Coordinates of C-alpha atoms in Angstrom, one line a residue:
Chain A
X263 CA 0.0 0.0 0.0
X264 CA 2.9 2.3 0.8
X265 CA 4.3 1.5 -2.5
X266 CA 1.0 2.5 -4.2
X267 CA 1.0 5.8 -2.3
X268 CA 4.5 6.4 -3.5
X269 CA 3.5 5.8 -7.2
X270 CA 0.6 8.1 -6.9
X271 CA 2.8 10.9 -5.5
X272 CA 5.4 10.4 -8.2
X273 CA 2.8 10.5 -11.0
X274 CA 1.0 13.5 -9.5
X275 CA 4.4 15.3 -9.2
X276 CA 5.2 14.5 -12.9
X277 CA 1.9 15.9 -14.2
X278 CA 2.7 19.2 -12.4
X279 CA 6.3 19.2 -13.9
X280 CA 4.9 18.5 -17.4
X281 CA 2.3 21.3 -16.9
X282 CA 5.2 23.7 -16.1
X283 CA 7.3 22.5 -19.1
X284 CA 4.3 22.9 -21.5
X285 CA 3.5 26.4 -20.2
X286 CA 7.1 27.5 -20.5
X287 CA 7.4 26.0 -24.0
X288 CA 4.2 27.7 -25.1
X289 CA 5.3 31.0 -23.6
X290 CA 8.6 30.9 -25.5
X291 CA 6.6 30.4 -28.7
X292 CA 4.3 33.4 -27.7
X293 CA 7.4 35.5 -27.4
X294 CA 8.5 34.7 -30.9
X295 CA 5.4 36.0 -32.5
X296 CA 6.1 38.1 -35.6
X297 CA 4.6 41.5 -36.5
X298 CA 1.6 39.5 -37.9
X299 CA 0.4 39.5 -34.4
X300 CA 0.9 43.2 -33.6
X301 CA -2.9 43.7 -33.5
X302 CA -2.9 41.7 -30.3
X303 CA 0.2 43.3 -28.7
X304 CA -2.0 44.6 -25.9
X305 CA -2.8 41.0 -24.8
X306 CA -1.0 39.7 -21.7
X307 CA 0.8 36.6 -22.9
X308 CA 0.7 34.9 -19.5
X309 CA -1.0 31.8 -18.1
X310 CA -3.6 32.8 -15.5
X311 CA -3.8 30.1 -12.9
X312 CA -7.0 29.2 -11.1
X313 CA -7.4 26.5 -8.4
X314 CA -10.6 24.6 -8.0
X315 CA -11.7 22.1 -5.4
X316 CA -14.1 19.2 -5.7
X317 CA -17.0 19.3 -3.3
X318 CA -15.3 17.6 -0.3
X319 CA -17.3 15.1 1.5
X320 CA -16.2 12.2 3.7
X321 CA -15.4 10.1 0.7
X322 CA -14.8 12.5 -2.1
X323 CA -12.2 15.2 -2.6
X324 CA -9.3 16.6 -4.5
X325 CA -9.2 19.4 -7.1
X326 CA -7.1 20.9 -9.7
X327 CA -5.5 23.9 -11.3
X328 CA -6.5 25.5 -14.6
X329 CA -3.8 27.4 -16.5
X330 CA -5.3 29.5 -19.2
X331 CA -3.6 31.8 -21.7
X332 CA -5.4 34.0 -24.1
X333 CA -2.5 35.3 -26.1
X334 CA -1.3 36.2 -29.6
X335 CA -0.2 32.9 -31.2
X336 CA -2.4 31.0 -28.8
X337 CA -5.8 32.6 -29.0
X338 CA -6.8 30.2 -26.2
X339 CA -4.8 27.4 -24.6
X340 CA -5.7 25.6 -21.4
X341 CA -3.4 23.3 -19.5
X342 CA -5.3 21.6 -16.7
X343 CA -3.9 19.3 -14.0
X344 CA -6.1 17.6 -11.4
X345 CA -6.0 14.9 -8.7
X346 CA -9.4 13.7 -7.5
X347 CA -10.6 10.7 -5.4
X348 CA -13.9 9.4 -4.3
X349 CA -16.4 6.6 -5.0
X350 CA -18.1 5.9 -8.3
X351 CA -21.9 5.9 -8.2
X352 CA -23.7 2.6 -8.8
X353 CA -24.4 3.9 -12.3
X354 CA -20.8 4.1 -13.3
X355 CA -19.0 1.5 -11.2
X356 CA -20.1 -1.4 -13.4
X357 CA -18.3 0.0 -16.4
X358 CA -15.0 0.9 -14.6
X359 CA -12.4 -1.8 -14.4
X360 CA -11.8 -2.9 -10.8
X361 CA -14.7 -0.8 -9.4
X362 CA -17.4 -3.4 -9.5
X363 CA -16.8 -4.6 -6.0
X364 CA -15.1 -1.6 -4.5
X365 CA -16.2 1.7 -5.9
X366 CA -13.3 3.8 -4.6
X367 CA -11.1 5.6 -7.2
X368 CA -8.2 7.9 -7.3
X369 CA -7.2 9.7 -10.6
X370 CA -4.5 12.2 -11.5
X371 CA -3.7 13.7 -14.9
X372 CA -3.0 16.5 -17.2
X373 CA -5.0 17.8 -20.2
X374 CA -4.0 20.3 -22.8
X375 CA -6.1 21.9 -25.6
X376 CA -4.5 24.6 -27.8
X377 CA -6.6 26.8 -30.1
X378 CA -4.0 28.9 -32.1
X379 CA -5.1 32.2 -33.6
X380 CA -3.7 31.4 -37.1
X381 CA -5.8 29.2 -39.3
X382 CA -2.6 27.7 -40.5
X383 CA -1.6 26.4 -37.1
X384 CA -3.4 23.1 -36.2
X385 CA -5.5 22.8 -33.0
X386 CA -4.0 20.1 -30.8
X387 CA -4.9 18.1 -27.7
X388 CA -2.9 15.9 -25.3
X389 CA -3.8 14.3 -22.1
X390 CA -2.3 11.6 -19.8
X391 CA -3.5 10.2 -16.6
X392 CA -3.1 7.5 -13.9
X393 CA -6.3 5.9 -12.6
X394 CA -6.3 3.7 -9.5
X395 CA -9.3 1.5 -8.4
X396 CA -8.6 -2.0 -7.1
X397 CA -6.8 -2.0 -10.5
X398 CA -4.6 0.7 -11.9
X399 CA -3.7 1.9 -15.3
X400 CA -2.3 4.8 -17.5
X401 CA -4.2 6.4 -20.3
X402 CA -4.0 9.3 -22.6
X403 CA -3.0 10.4 -26.1
X404 CA -2.5 13.3 -28.4
X405 CA -4.1 14.3 -31.7
X406 CA -3.8 17.1 -34.3
X407 CA -6.6 19.0 -35.9
X408 CA -5.4 21.2 -38.8
X409 CA -7.8 23.4 -40.6
X410 CA -5.7 23.0 -43.8
X411 CA -3.8 19.7 -43.4
X412 CA -0.1 19.8 -44.5
X413 CA 1.5 16.5 -45.2
X414 CA 4.8 17.4 -43.5
X415 CA 3.0 18.4 -40.3
X416 CA 0.9 15.2 -40.3
X417 CA 3.9 13.0 -41.0
X418 CA 6.0 14.6 -38.3
X419 CA 3.2 14.3 -35.7
X420 CA 2.7 10.6 -36.5
X421 CA 6.4 9.9 -36.7
X422 CA 7.1 11.5 -33.4
X423 CA 4.6 9.3 -31.6
X424 CA 5.6 6.2 -33.5
X425 CA 9.2 6.7 -32.4
X426 CA 8.2 7.1 -28.8
X427 CA 5.8 4.1 -28.9
X428 CA 8.4 1.9 -30.6
X429 CA 10.9 2.4 -27.8
X430 CA 8.5 0.6 -25.5
X431 CA 6.6 -1.9 -27.6
X432 CA 6.2 -2.1 -31.3
X433 CA 2.6 -3.2 -30.9
X434 CA 1.7 0.1 -29.3
X435 CA 1.8 2.5 -32.2
X436 CA -0.4 0.6 -34.7
X437 CA -2.9 -0.1 -32.0
X438 CA -3.0 3.3 -30.5
X439 CA -3.1 5.1 -33.8
X440 CA -6.1 3.0 -34.9
X441 CA -7.8 3.6 -31.6
X442 CA -7.3 7.4 -32.1
X443 CA -8.7 7.3 -35.6
X444 CA -11.8 5.4 -34.4
X445 CA -12.2 7.7 -31.4
X446 CA -11.9 11.1 -33.0
X447 CA -14.6 10.5 -35.6
X448 CA -17.9 12.4 -36.0
X449 CA -20.5 9.9 -37.2
X450 CA -23.2 12.5 -37.9
X451 CA -20.7 14.4 -40.2
X452 CA -19.1 11.2 -41.4
X453 CA -15.7 12.9 -41.0
X454 CA -12.6 12.7 -38.8
X455 CA -12.0 15.4 -36.2
X456 CA -8.5 15.9 -37.5
X457 CA -5.6 13.8 -38.8
X458 CA -5.3 11.7 -35.7
X459 CA -2.4 10.8 -33.4
X460 CA -2.5 8.2 -30.6
X461 CA -5.0 7.2 -28.0
X462 CA -4.4 4.7 -25.2
X463 CA -6.3 3.4 -22.2
X464 CA -6.0 0.6 -19.6
X465 CA -2.2 0.5 -20.0
X466 CA -0.9 -1.8 -17.4
X467 CA 1.9 -4.0 -18.8
X468 CA 2.8 -5.3 -15.4
X469 CA 5.9 -3.1 -15.3
X470 CA 4.7 0.1 -13.6
X471 CA 8.0 2.0 -14.1
X472 CA 8.1 1.2 -17.8
X473 CA 4.4 2.3 -18.3
X474 CA 5.0 5.5 -16.3
X475 CA 8.1 6.4 -18.4
X476 CA 6.1 5.7 -21.6
X477 CA 3.3 8.0 -20.3
X478 CA 5.9 10.7 -19.5
X479 CA 7.4 10.3 -22.9
X480 CA 4.0 10.8 -24.6
X481 CA 3.7 14.2 -22.9
X482 CA 7.2 15.2 -23.8
X483 CA 6.8 14.1 -27.4
X484 CA 3.6 16.2 -27.7
X485 CA 5.4 19.3 -26.5
X486 CA 8.3 18.8 -28.8
X487 CA 6.5 17.9 -32.1
X488 CA 3.6 20.3 -31.6
X489 CA 6.0 23.2 -30.8
X490 CA 7.9 22.5 -34.1
X491 CA 4.6 22.4 -36.1
X492 CA 3.5 25.7 -34.5
X493 CA 6.7 27.5 -35.1
X494 CA 7.0 26.6 -38.8
X495 CA 3.4 27.8 -39.5
X496 CA 2.6 30.6 -37.1
X497 CA 4.1 33.5 -39.0
X498 CA 2.4 32.8 -42.3
X499 CA -0.1 35.5 -43.4
X500 CA -3.7 34.6 -43.4
X501 CA -6.9 36.0 -44.9
X502 CA -10.5 36.4 -43.7
X503 CA -11.6 33.3 -45.8
X504 CA -9.0 31.2 -43.9
X505 CA -10.4 32.5 -40.6
X506 CA -13.9 31.5 -41.8
X507 CA -12.7 28.0 -42.5
X508 CA -11.1 27.9 -39.1
X509 CA -14.3 29.0 -37.4
X510 CA -16.3 26.2 -39.1
X511 CA -13.7 23.6 -38.1
X512 CA -13.9 24.9 -34.5
X513 CA -17.6 24.3 -34.7
X514 CA -16.9 20.7 -35.5
X515 CA -14.5 20.6 -32.6
X516 CA -17.3 21.8 -30.3
X517 CA -19.7 19.1 -31.8
X518 CA -17.2 16.4 -31.1
X519 CA -16.4 17.5 -27.5
X520 CA -20.0 18.0 -26.5
X521 CA -21.6 15.1 -28.3
X522 CA -18.9 12.4 -28.2
X523 CA -16.0 13.1 -26.0
X524 CA -16.1 10.5 -23.1
X525 CA -14.1 12.7 -20.7
X526 CA -16.4 15.7 -21.2
X527 CA -19.6 13.6 -20.8
X528 CA -18.2 11.7 -17.9
X529 CA -16.9 14.9 -16.2
X530 CA -20.2 16.8 -16.6
X531 CA -22.4 13.9 -15.5
X532 CA -20.3 13.2 -12.4
X533 CA -20.3 16.8 -11.2
X534 CA -16.8 17.6 -12.3
X535 CA -15.5 21.2 -12.6
X536 CA -17.4 22.7 -15.5
X537 CA -14.8 25.4 -16.2
X538 CA -11.9 22.9 -16.3
X539 CA -13.9 20.4 -18.5
X540 CA -15.1 23.0 -21.0
X541 CA -11.7 24.7 -21.2
X542 CA -11.3 22.5 -24.4
X543 CA -13.9 24.6 -26.2
X544 CA -12.5 27.0 -28.8
X545 CA -12.6 30.8 -28.2
X546 CA -15.2 31.1 -31.0
X547 CA -16.9 28.9 -33.5
X548 CA -19.4 29.2 -36.3
X549 CA -22.1 27.2 -38.1
X550 CA -23.4 27.9 -41.5
Chain B
X134 CA -57.5 3.5 -40.6
X135 CA -58.8 5.8 -43.3
X136 CA -59.6 8.2 -40.6
X137 CA -56.1 8.1 -39.3
X138 CA -54.6 8.7 -42.8
X139 CA -56.9 11.7 -43.0
X140 CA -55.6 13.1 -39.7
X141 CA -52.0 12.6 -40.8
X142 CA -52.7 14.4 -44.1
X143 CA -54.4 17.3 -42.3
X144 CA -51.6 17.7 -39.8
X145 CA -48.9 17.5 -42.4
X146 CA -50.7 20.1 -44.5
X147 CA -50.9 22.4 -41.5
X148 CA -47.2 22.2 -40.7
X149 CA -46.6 23.3 -44.2
X150 CA -49.0 26.2 -43.9
X151 CA -47.5 27.3 -40.6
X152 CA -44.0 27.2 -42.2
X153 CA -45.3 29.5 -44.9
X154 CA -46.9 31.9 -42.4
X155 CA -43.7 32.0 -40.3
X156 CA -41.5 32.6 -43.3
X157 CA -43.8 35.4 -44.6
X158 CA -44.0 37.0 -41.1
X159 CA -40.2 36.9 -40.6
X160 CA -39.7 38.3 -44.1
X161 CA -42.0 41.3 -43.4
X162 CA -39.9 42.0 -40.3
X163 CA -36.7 41.7 -42.3
X164 CA -38.1 44.4 -44.7
X165 CA -38.7 46.8 -41.8
X166 CA -35.0 46.8 -40.7
X167 CA -33.8 50.3 -40.0
X168 CA -30.5 51.9 -41.1
X169 CA -28.9 50.1 -38.1
X170 CA -28.6 47.2 -40.5
X171 CA -27.2 49.0 -43.5
X172 CA -23.9 47.2 -43.1
X173 CA -25.7 44.0 -44.1
X174 CA -27.7 45.5 -47.0
X175 CA -25.9 43.2 -49.4
X176 CA -27.4 40.2 -47.8
X177 CA -30.3 38.5 -49.6
X178 CA -33.2 38.5 -47.2
X179 CA -34.8 35.4 -48.6
X180 CA -35.4 31.9 -47.3
X181 CA -33.3 29.3 -49.2
X182 CA -35.2 26.0 -49.4
X183 CA -33.5 22.7 -49.4
X184 CA -35.3 19.3 -49.6
X185 CA -33.8 16.3 -48.0
X186 CA -34.8 12.6 -48.1
X187 CA -34.4 10.0 -45.5
X188 CA -32.6 6.9 -46.7
X189 CA -35.5 5.0 -48.2
X190 CA -35.6 1.3 -47.5
X191 CA -38.6 -1.0 -47.5
X192 CA -39.8 0.2 -44.2
X193 CA -38.3 3.7 -43.7
X194 CA -38.8 6.8 -45.7
X195 CA -39.9 10.4 -45.8
X196 CA -38.0 13.6 -45.7
X197 CA -38.3 17.3 -45.1
X198 CA -37.6 20.8 -46.2
X199 CA -35.1 23.2 -44.6
X200 CA -35.9 26.9 -45.0
X201 CA -32.9 28.9 -44.1
X202 CA -32.5 32.7 -44.1
X203 CA -29.2 34.5 -43.3
X204 CA -30.5 38.1 -43.3
X205 CA -30.2 41.4 -41.5
X206 CA -32.5 41.2 -38.5
X207 CA -32.3 37.4 -38.6
X208 CA -28.6 36.6 -38.7
X209 CA -29.7 33.0 -39.0
X210 CA -33.2 31.5 -38.9
X211 CA -34.2 28.0 -39.8
X212 CA -37.7 26.7 -40.3
X213 CA -37.8 23.0 -40.9
X214 CA -40.7 20.7 -41.7
X215 CA -40.5 17.0 -42.0
X216 CA -42.6 13.9 -42.3
X217 CA -40.8 10.6 -41.7
X218 CA -41.9 7.0 -41.1
X219 CA -40.2 3.8 -40.3
X220 CA -39.5 1.4 -37.5
X221 CA -37.8 2.1 -34.2
X222 CA -34.8 0.1 -33.4
X223 CA -35.0 -2.4 -30.5
X224 CA -32.9 0.1 -28.5
X225 CA -35.5 2.8 -28.8
X226 CA -38.8 1.1 -29.1
X227 CA -39.1 0.3 -25.4
X228 CA -39.0 4.0 -24.5
X229 CA -41.6 5.1 -27.0
X230 CA -45.3 4.9 -26.0
X231 CA -47.1 2.3 -28.2
X232 CA -44.0 1.1 -29.9
X233 CA -43.1 -1.8 -27.5
X234 CA -45.1 -4.4 -29.5
X235 CA -45.2 -2.8 -32.9
X236 CA -42.1 -0.6 -33.7
X237 CA -43.6 1.2 -36.7
X238 CA -43.9 5.0 -36.4
X239 CA -45.0 8.0 -38.4
X240 CA -44.1 11.6 -37.4
X241 CA -44.6 15.0 -38.9
X242 CA -43.7 18.4 -37.5
X243 CA -42.3 21.8 -37.7
X244 CA -39.3 23.3 -35.9
X245 CA -38.1 26.9 -35.8
X246 CA -35.0 28.4 -34.3
X247 CA -34.2 32.1 -34.8
X248 CA -30.9 33.7 -34.0
X249 CA -31.4 37.5 -34.4
X250 CA -28.4 39.7 -35.2
X251 CA -29.2 42.2 -32.5
X252 CA -28.1 41.2 -28.9
X253 CA -31.3 43.0 -27.8
X254 CA -33.6 40.6 -29.6
X255 CA -34.1 37.3 -27.9
X256 CA -33.2 34.0 -29.5
X257 CA -36.4 31.9 -29.8
X258 CA -37.5 28.3 -30.6
X259 CA -40.8 26.7 -31.4
X260 CA -41.7 23.2 -32.5
X261 CA -44.9 21.2 -32.8
X262 CA -45.4 17.7 -34.1
X263 CA -47.8 14.7 -34.4
X264 CA -46.4 11.3 -33.7
X265 CA -48.2 8.1 -34.5
X266 CA -47.3 4.6 -33.3
X267 CA -50.0 2.2 -32.1
X268 CA -50.8 5.3 -30.1
X269 CA -50.8 8.9 -31.3
X270 CA -50.1 12.3 -29.7
X271 CA -49.1 15.9 -30.2
X272 CA -46.1 17.6 -28.7
X273 CA -44.1 20.8 -28.9
X274 CA -43.6 24.1 -27.3
X275 CA -41.9 27.5 -27.5
X276 CA -39.3 29.2 -25.4
X277 CA -37.5 32.5 -25.3
X278 CA -33.8 33.1 -24.7
X279 CA -32.9 36.8 -24.3
X280 CA -29.3 37.9 -23.8
X281 CA -30.6 40.8 -21.7
X282 CA -34.0 39.8 -20.3
X283 CA -36.6 42.6 -20.4
X284 CA -39.6 42.1 -18.1
X285 CA -42.1 43.3 -20.7
X286 CA -40.9 40.8 -23.2
X287 CA -40.9 37.9 -20.8
X288 CA -44.3 38.8 -19.5
X289 CA -45.8 39.1 -23.0
X290 CA -44.3 35.8 -24.1
X291 CA -45.7 33.9 -21.0
X292 CA -49.1 35.7 -21.2
X293 CA -49.5 34.8 -24.8
X294 CA -49.0 31.1 -24.2
X295 CA -51.1 31.2 -21.1
X296 CA -54.1 32.8 -23.0
X297 CA -53.8 30.1 -25.7
X298 CA -53.5 27.2 -23.2
X299 CA -56.4 28.5 -21.0
X300 CA -58.8 28.4 -24.0
X301 CA -58.4 24.6 -24.0
X302 CA -57.7 23.5 -20.5
X303 CA -56.6 25.6 -17.5
X304 CA -54.4 22.8 -16.3
X305 CA -52.2 23.0 -19.4
X306 CA -50.4 26.3 -18.8
X307 CA -49.0 25.7 -15.3
X308 CA -48.0 22.2 -16.2
X309 CA -46.4 23.0 -19.6
X310 CA -44.6 26.1 -18.2
X311 CA -43.1 24.0 -15.4
X312 CA -42.1 21.3 -17.9
X313 CA -40.4 23.9 -20.0
X314 CA -38.5 25.4 -17.0
X315 CA -37.3 21.9 -16.1
X316 CA -36.4 21.0 -19.6
X317 CA -34.4 24.0 -20.7
X318 CA -32.0 23.9 -17.8
X319 CA -28.2 23.4 -18.0
X320 CA -27.2 21.5 -14.9
X321 CA -23.5 21.9 -15.5
X322 CA -23.9 25.6 -15.5
X323 CA -26.7 25.6 -12.9
X324 CA -28.6 28.1 -15.1
X325 CA -31.7 28.2 -17.2
X326 CA -31.3 28.4 -21.0
X327 CA -33.6 31.4 -21.1
X328 CA -36.7 32.7 -19.6
X329 CA -38.9 29.6 -20.5
X330 CA -42.2 29.3 -22.2
X331 CA -44.1 26.1 -22.6
X332 CA -43.2 22.5 -23.4
X333 CA -45.7 19.7 -24.0
X334 CA -45.6 16.0 -25.0
X335 CA -47.9 13.0 -25.2
X336 CA -50.9 15.2 -25.7
X337 CA -53.9 13.0 -26.4
X338 CA -57.0 14.2 -24.6
X339 CA -59.3 11.9 -26.5
X340 CA -60.5 14.7 -28.6
X341 CA -58.2 14.8 -31.7
X342 CA -59.7 17.9 -33.2
X343 CA -59.4 19.8 -30.0
X344 CA -55.7 18.7 -29.5
X345 CA -55.0 19.6 -33.1
X346 CA -56.5 23.0 -32.9
X347 CA -54.5 23.6 -29.7
X348 CA -51.3 22.6 -31.4
X349 CA -52.1 24.9 -34.3
X350 CA -52.8 27.7 -31.9
X351 CA -49.4 27.2 -30.2
X352 CA -47.7 27.8 -33.6
X353 CA -49.8 30.9 -34.3
X354 CA -49.2 32.3 -30.8
X355 CA -45.4 31.9 -31.2
X356 CA -45.4 33.8 -34.5
X357 CA -47.6 36.6 -33.1
X358 CA -45.8 37.2 -29.8
X359 CA -42.3 36.7 -31.0
X360 CA -42.9 39.0 -33.9
X361 CA -44.0 41.7 -31.5
X362 CA -41.0 41.2 -29.3
X363 CA -38.6 41.3 -32.3
X364 CA -40.2 44.5 -33.7
X365 CA -40.0 46.5 -30.5
X366 CA -36.3 45.7 -29.9
X367 CA -34.7 45.2 -33.3
X368 CA -33.9 48.8 -34.1
X369 CA -32.1 49.6 -30.8
X370 CA -28.4 50.5 -31.2
X371 CA -26.0 47.9 -29.8
X372 CA -22.3 47.9 -28.9
X373 CA -19.4 45.5 -29.2
X374 CA -19.8 44.5 -25.5
X375 CA -23.4 43.6 -26.1
X376 CA -22.3 41.4 -29.0
X377 CA -19.8 39.7 -26.8
X378 CA -22.5 38.9 -24.2
X379 CA -24.6 37.5 -27.1
X380 CA -21.8 35.4 -28.3
X381 CA -21.3 33.8 -24.8
X382 CA -25.1 33.2 -24.5
X383 CA -25.0 31.5 -27.9
X384 CA -22.3 29.3 -26.5
X385 CA -24.6 28.2 -23.8
X386 CA -27.3 27.5 -26.5
X387 CA -24.8 25.3 -28.2
X388 CA -24.1 23.5 -25.0
X389 CA -27.7 22.9 -24.3
X390 CA -28.5 21.6 -27.8
X391 CA -25.6 19.3 -28.1
X392 CA -25.4 17.9 -24.6
X393 CA -29.1 17.9 -23.5
X394 CA -31.6 18.4 -26.2
X395 CA -33.6 15.2 -26.7
X396 CA -34.5 15.9 -30.3
X397 CA -30.9 16.6 -31.3
X398 CA -29.6 13.5 -29.5
X399 CA -32.4 11.3 -30.8
X400 CA -32.0 12.7 -34.3
X401 CA -28.3 12.3 -34.6
X402 CA -28.3 8.8 -33.0
X403 CA -31.1 7.5 -35.4
X404 CA -29.4 8.8 -38.5
X405 CA -31.6 11.8 -39.0
X406 CA -30.6 14.6 -41.4
X407 CA -27.6 16.3 -39.7
X408 CA -28.1 19.6 -41.5
X409 CA -31.7 19.9 -40.5
X410 CA -31.0 18.8 -36.9
X411 CA -28.1 21.2 -36.4
X412 CA -29.9 24.1 -38.0
X413 CA -30.7 25.1 -34.5
X414 CA -27.0 26.0 -33.8
X415 CA -26.2 29.8 -33.8
X416 CA -24.3 31.4 -36.6
X417 CA -21.4 31.9 -34.2
X418 CA -20.6 31.4 -30.5
X419 CA -17.8 32.0 -28.1
X420 CA -16.3 30.6 -24.9
X421 CA -14.0 32.4 -22.5

């Protein structure tokens, strides 16, 4: 049990470190914005932090920290960390591995969604988490949603995650990529949300340290490859018609997150923090 | 059976007539736009019509017509009519009155959502329908979503529906108003979608003609009272900050429709026409 507490602490500490690395990385990008962005020079390119607490009862507790920047390159980017614990309701416990008999859970993780101002910079999302019931596992993933897909960006994004996955298990990448493609799909539009990435869940290989290092690597890989993709596209000039296409794509992003996203649904239905959950929504969107 | 076919035809014909009245009424408002709207003088203030068909198989069929105007006073307004028939899937039939034994259904109705350009004109929605399984009933309602609620508008809207309801049964209004307040509520925001109106379902009093006349009256009442509310507010000057508040409220509208609205969920999950179903979404929305 002491060993498990130790693992929880290590994981929780990592999500905080990764949050700091991502915020620092994004801030350095923000500082490299060209004159294209001078219209937004009055904006404070800083992450505003806001702590929230879960309603604490005898059995439930925890909370998290929202880091939100509304800047120049990043029109809106949220980096959330949270650590929560409690008991699943009867409604949910049947569908959660290891919670059927004992409904108690503990979960800690990080979630990032970036909505760049330029229509030529893809939207991107990454999250990783550790869940503990009577079982325990890692989950997460990262995916890219360009408005105007560019082969080089798509290939780099996929290659980065493939390289990371292959260091651990060559079965991971094909499986996690397929999972991602299946997950980020809008059936009512018959279209993909974006160009994919990876998505994994229930990762417990039996070697905790290896699984944890892999999960850490997914976070680092995201920061590295997404930063490169942002930097190479962010200073291109764009036009009103490009912004209109971006706005429609952002509408699709809203549709996915509110209709299909499991984390969003689960969070809202279990009384999670609405502000943190809906941080993923774009600054604006439109529908024809 | 002939009698039932006759009822279906009469109802279907009415929804078409009501569609024409609403489109005509809204066009006459559009023509009375003041110079406030001269920036949008280039827009065609006409309803574009688009027919759609349901995938026709041996047992399923029907379709509908979308009427969409993107005008001056009405930044976006959709008036949809549809008549569809088929068989409920096993998943749904248990929850539909009269479909448990025989899954066949027929449904015809009209649905209107108006997103005015001015932040001082409330968003509004109205729908009415006739559903036939082995049972048959009318349903529908209308509700008002102001960005900046004005007592006179709210009172007029409620009073209009109360007068209409009371002509048929004095139990209707209190019951349908409460139903509306309960339905158009966003639990994750702990806020109402707007200021309410009426919502009814499963209306079958035993007197079909009376129920049908009531349902017709609900549609006419909506057109009358909403037109008055639009006209008295549409030519007020507004500022950027008012538009920003409108954009946030539209975001809440999107949240309600995609997360909670039964018709939207049901439609998307049963392979309905996506364009017609999502016609209710605002032209634009924003999230902080």
